[in-house]
XYZ file of C-alpha atoms in Angstrom:
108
model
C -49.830 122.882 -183.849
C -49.575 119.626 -181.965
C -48.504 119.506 -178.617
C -45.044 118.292 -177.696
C -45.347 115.264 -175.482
C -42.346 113.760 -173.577
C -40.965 109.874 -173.990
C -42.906 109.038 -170.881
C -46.424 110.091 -172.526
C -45.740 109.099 -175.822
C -44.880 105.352 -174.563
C -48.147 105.683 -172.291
C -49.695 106.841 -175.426
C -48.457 104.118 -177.809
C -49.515 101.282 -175.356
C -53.095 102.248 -175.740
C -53.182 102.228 -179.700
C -53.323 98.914 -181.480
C -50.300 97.831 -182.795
C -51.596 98.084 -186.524
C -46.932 98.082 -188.276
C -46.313 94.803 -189.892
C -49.013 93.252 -188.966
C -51.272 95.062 -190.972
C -49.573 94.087 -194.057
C -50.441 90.645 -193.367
C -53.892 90.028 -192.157
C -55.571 87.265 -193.244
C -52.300 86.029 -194.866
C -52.273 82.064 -194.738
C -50.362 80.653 -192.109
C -46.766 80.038 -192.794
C -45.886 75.976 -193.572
C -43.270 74.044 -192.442
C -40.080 73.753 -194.118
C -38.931 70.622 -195.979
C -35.623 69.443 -194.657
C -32.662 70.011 -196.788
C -31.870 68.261 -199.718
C -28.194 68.640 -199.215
C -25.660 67.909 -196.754
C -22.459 70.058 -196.388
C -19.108 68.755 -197.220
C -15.754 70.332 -197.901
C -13.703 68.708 -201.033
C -10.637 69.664 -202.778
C -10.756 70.133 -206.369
C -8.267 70.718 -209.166
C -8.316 74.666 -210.707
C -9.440 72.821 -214.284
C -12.089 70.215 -212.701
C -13.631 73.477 -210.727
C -13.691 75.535 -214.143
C -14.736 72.859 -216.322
C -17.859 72.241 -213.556
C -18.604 76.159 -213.787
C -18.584 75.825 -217.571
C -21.312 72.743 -217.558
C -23.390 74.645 -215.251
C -23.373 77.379 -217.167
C -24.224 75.232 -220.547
C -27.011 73.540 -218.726
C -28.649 76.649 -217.625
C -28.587 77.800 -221.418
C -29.614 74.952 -222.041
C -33.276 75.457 -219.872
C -32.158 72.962 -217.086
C -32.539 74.999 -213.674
C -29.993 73.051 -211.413
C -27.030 73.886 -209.196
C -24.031 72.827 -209.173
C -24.399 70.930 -205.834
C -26.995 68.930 -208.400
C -24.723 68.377 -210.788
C -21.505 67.036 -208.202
C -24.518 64.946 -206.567
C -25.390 63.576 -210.090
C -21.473 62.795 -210.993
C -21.441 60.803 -207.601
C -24.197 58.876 -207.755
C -23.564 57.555 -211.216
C -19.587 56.576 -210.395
C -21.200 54.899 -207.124
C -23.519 52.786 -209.357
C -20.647 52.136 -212.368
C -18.452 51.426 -209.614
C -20.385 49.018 -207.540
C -21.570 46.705 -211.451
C -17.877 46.060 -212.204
C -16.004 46.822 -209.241
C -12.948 45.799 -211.795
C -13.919 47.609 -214.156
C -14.488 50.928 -212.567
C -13.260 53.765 -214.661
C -12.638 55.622 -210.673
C -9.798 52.738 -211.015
C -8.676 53.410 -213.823
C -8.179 57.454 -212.975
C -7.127 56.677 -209.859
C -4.728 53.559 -210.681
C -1.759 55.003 -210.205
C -2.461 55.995 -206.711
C -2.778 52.571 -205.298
C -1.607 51.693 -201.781
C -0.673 48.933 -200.233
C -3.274 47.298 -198.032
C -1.885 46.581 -194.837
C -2.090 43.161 -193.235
């Protein structure tokens, strides 16, 4: 039967035994490489109950679909093609045309 050893002896004891926990598990493991920066930065919107269901129901088509994307994709997507639609035809803009009634006066 092994001897019973108090905390003081079994922390001299440790210290001379090479540390062999986690480290073990990954010797010779490649070292780690850096992180890319995020793709994304974070913003806070408000969105209608039906715009945030209809989003959740295109994700969910797309991902049946094969396409592996997020929905933070997909919002990015929407934006970026408005941005471009919008800035061809400023006149034409169909953001101006959902948002028409919600013009305000410039001020001047």
């Amino acid at each position: 039967m092994a001897r019973r050893l108090s905390v003081g002896q079994r922390l001299a004891q440790d210290r001379q035994v090479e540390k062999r926990g986690v480290e073990a598990l990954f010797a010779g493991a490649p070292a780690p490489q850096a992180v890319a920066a995020k793709r994304f930065e974070k913003a806070t919107f408000y969105f209608e109950a039906g715009d945030l269901n209809a989003l959740e129901q295109l994700w969910l088509e797309l991902m049946r679909q094969g396409l592996r994307c997020n929905k933070s994709e997909i919002m990015s997507a929407f934006l970026k093609l408005g941005l471009e639609g919008h800035a061809r035809n400023p006149e034409q803009s169909p953001l101006l045309g959902y948002l028409g009634g919600k013009r305000r006066r410039l001020s001047g």
